[in-house]
Short mmCIF file of C-alpha atoms in Angstrom, two decimals:
data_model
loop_
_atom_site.label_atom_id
_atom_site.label_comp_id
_atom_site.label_asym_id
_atom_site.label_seq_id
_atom_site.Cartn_x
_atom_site.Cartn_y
_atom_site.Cartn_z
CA UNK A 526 73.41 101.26 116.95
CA UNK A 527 76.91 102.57 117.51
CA UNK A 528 78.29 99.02 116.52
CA UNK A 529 76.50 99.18 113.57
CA UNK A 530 78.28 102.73 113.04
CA UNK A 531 81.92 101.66 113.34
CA UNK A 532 84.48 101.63 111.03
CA UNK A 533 84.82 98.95 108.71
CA UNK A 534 88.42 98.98 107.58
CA UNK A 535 88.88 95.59 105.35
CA UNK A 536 86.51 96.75 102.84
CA UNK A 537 86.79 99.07 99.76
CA UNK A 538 85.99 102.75 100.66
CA UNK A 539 84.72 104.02 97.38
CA UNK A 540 81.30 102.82 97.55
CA UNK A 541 78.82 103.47 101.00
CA UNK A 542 79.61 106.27 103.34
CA UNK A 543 77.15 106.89 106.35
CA UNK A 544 77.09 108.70 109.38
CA UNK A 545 74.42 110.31 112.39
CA UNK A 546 72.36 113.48 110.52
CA UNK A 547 74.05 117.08 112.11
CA UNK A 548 76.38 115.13 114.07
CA UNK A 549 73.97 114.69 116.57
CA UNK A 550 73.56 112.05 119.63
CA UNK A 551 70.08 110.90 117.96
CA UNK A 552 71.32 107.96 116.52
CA UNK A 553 68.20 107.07 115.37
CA UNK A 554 68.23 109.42 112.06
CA UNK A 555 71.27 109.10 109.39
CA UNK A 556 71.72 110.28 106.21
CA UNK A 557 74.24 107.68 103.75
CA UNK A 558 75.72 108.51 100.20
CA UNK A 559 76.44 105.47 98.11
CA UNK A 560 78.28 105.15 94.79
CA UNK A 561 76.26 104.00 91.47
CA UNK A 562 77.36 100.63 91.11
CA UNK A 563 80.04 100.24 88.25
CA UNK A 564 78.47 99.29 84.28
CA UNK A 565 75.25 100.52 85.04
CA UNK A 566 73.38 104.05 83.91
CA UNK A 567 74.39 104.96 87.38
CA UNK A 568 77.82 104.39 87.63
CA UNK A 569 79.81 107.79 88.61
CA UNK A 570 76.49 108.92 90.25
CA UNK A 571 76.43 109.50 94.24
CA UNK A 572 72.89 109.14 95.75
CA UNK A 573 72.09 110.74 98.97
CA UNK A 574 69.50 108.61 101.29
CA UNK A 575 67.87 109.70 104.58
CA UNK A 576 67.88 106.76 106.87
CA UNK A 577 65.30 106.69 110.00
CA UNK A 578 65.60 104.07 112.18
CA UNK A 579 62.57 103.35 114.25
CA UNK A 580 62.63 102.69 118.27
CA UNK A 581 61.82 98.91 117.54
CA UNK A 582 65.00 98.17 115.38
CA UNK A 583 65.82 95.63 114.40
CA UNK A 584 62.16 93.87 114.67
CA UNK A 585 61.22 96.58 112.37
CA UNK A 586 62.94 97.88 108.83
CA UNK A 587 64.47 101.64 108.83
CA UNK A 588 62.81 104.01 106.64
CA UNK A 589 64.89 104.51 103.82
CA UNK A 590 64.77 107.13 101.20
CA UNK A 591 66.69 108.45 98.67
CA UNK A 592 67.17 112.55 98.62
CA UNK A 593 68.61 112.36 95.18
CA UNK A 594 66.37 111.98 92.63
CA UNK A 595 66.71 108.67 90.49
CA UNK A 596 65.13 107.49 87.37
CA UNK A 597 64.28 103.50 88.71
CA UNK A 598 61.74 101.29 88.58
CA UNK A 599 61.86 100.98 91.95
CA UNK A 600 62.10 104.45 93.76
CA UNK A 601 59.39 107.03 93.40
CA UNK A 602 59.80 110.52 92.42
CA UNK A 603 59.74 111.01 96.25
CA UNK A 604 62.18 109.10 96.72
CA UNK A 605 60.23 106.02 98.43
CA UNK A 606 62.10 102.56 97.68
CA UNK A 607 60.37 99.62 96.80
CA UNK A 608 62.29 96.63 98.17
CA UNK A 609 60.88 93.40 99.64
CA UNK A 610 63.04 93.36 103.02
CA UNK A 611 62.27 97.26 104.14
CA UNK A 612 58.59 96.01 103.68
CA UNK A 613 57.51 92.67 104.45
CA UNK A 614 60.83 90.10 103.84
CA UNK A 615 62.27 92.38 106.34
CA UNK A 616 64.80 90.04 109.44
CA UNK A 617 66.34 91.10 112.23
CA UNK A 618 69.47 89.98 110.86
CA UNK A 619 69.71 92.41 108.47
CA UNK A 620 72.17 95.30 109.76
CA UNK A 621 71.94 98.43 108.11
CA UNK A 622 75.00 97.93 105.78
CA UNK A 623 73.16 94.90 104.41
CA UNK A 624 70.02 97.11 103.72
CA UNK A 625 72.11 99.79 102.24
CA UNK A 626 73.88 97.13 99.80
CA UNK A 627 70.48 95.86 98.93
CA UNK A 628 70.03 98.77 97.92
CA UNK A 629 73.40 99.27 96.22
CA UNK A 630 71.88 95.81 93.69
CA UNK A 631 68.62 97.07 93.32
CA UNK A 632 70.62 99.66 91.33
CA UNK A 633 72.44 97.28 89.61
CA UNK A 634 69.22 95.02 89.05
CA UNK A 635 66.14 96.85 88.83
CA UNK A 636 62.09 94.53 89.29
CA UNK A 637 60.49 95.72 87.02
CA UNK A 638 57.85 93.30 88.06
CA UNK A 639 57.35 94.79 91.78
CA UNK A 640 57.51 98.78 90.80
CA UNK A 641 56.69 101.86 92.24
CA UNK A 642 57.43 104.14 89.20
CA UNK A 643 55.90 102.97 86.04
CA UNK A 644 57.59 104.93 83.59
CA UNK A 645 60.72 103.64 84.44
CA UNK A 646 59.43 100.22 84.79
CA UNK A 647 57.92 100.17 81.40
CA UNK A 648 60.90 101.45 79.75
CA UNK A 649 62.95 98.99 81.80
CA UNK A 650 60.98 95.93 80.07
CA UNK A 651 60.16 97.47 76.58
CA UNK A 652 63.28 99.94 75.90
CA UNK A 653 66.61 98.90 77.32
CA UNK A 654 68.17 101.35 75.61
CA UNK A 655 65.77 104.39 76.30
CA UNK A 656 65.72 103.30 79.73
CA UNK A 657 69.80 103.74 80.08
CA UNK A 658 69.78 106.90 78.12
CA UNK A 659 66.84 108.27 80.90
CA UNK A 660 68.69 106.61 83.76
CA UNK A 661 72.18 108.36 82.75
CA UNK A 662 70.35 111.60 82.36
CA UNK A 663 69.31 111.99 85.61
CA UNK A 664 72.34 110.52 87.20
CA UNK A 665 74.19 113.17 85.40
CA UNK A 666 71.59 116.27 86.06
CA UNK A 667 71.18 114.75 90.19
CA UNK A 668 73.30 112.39 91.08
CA UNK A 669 77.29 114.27 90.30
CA UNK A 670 77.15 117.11 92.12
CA UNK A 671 80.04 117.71 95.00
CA UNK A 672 79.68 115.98 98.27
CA UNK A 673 81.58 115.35 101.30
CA UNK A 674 81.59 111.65 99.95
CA UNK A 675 82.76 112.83 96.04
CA UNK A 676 85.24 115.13 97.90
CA UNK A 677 86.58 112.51 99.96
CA UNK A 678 87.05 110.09 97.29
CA UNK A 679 87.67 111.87 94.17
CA UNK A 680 90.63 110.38 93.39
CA UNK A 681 89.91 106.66 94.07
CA UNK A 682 89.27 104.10 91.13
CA UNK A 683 85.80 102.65 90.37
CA UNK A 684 85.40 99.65 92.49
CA UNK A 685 82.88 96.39 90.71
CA UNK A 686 82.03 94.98 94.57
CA UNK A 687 79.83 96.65 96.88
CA UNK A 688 81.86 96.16 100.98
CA UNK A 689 81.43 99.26 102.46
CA UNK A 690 80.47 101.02 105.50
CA UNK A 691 81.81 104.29 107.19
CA UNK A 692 81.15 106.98 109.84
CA UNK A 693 81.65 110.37 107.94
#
C-alpha cells in the first residue's frame, strides 16, 4: 500500500492528487481529488472521491466513490460509480492510480449503455447538447469550490493527459 502511495515525480501534477484520510496510519481508507479532464463539461471541475480499500486488495476492487456530486451517466446521485473493473473486470494488476485514471476517462467518455443514472444517460444519447449544459452546471455549482488540491495548483495550466499520482 505505501508503494502504491509514493511520489510519482515524471508525471504532470495538475490532474490526480491522493493521500491516507486524517493523516492516519489506516492505510486502508483514502480520500483522492482529480481534475475534470480537459474539453469536456467537466473540465476546471475538481471531484473529491472516498477510496476504501478492502483487507483482500488487490484480489478484490477498492470501493470508490465520488463525494462531489456529478451529473454522469455513470455515477449515482450517491455518488456510486459504475465501471466494469471496480465490479466484475476487476485484476490484480490494476494499482490504484490505474483505477483512479479509469476513472479520470469515464469522465471523458461516459456508457451510456451500462448506467446507473438514467437521466444523465438519456440525455447523454438523445441531447448532447442538454447533456453538456447539465454536466457544466453542476461542475460549476459542486465541483469549483477551494481545495487543498485547487490551492495547490491554482496556477498550473490545463494539462490534455491524465499521469498522475501524489501523497497530499
Amino acid at each position: 500500500m505505501r508503494k502504491q502511495l509514493q511520489l510519482s515525480e515524471d508525471h504532470a501534477k495538475e490532474i490526480l492528487s491522493v493521500s491516507v484520510v486524517d493523516e492516519s496510519q489506516d492505510f486502508r481508507h483514502w480520500q483522492a481529488e482529480i481534475r475534470g479532464p480537459v474539453d469536456t463539461p467537466y473540465e476546471n471541475g475538481v471531484f473529491e472521491l472516498d477510496l476504501r480499500i478492502p483487507s483482500n486488495y488487490p484480489f478484490k476492487p477498492p470501493v470508490i466513490r465520488f463525494k462531489t456530486k456529478v451529473f454522469h451517466p455513470n455515477i449515482s446521485s450517491n455518488g456510486e460509480i459504475c465501471l466494469d473493473i471496480l465490479r466484475h473486470k476487476w485484476a490484480t494488476s490494476l494499482t490504484i492510480e490505474k483505477t483512479l485514471l479509469s476513472i479520470i476517462s469515464l469522465l471523458s467518455d461516459p456508457n451510456a449503455d451500462d448506467f446507473i443514472a438514467p437521466e444523465a444517460a438519456f440525455l447523454y444519447r438523445e441531447s448532447r447538447e442538454e447533456y453538456d449544459r447539465k454536466a457544466r452546471e453542476w461542475t460549476g455549482k459542486y465541483a469549483m469550490t477551494n481545495s487543498s488540491f485547487t490551492e495547490t495548483h491554482e496556477n498550473s495550466d490545463a494539462v490534455s493527459s491524465v499521469h498522475y499520482f501524489q501523497v497530499l
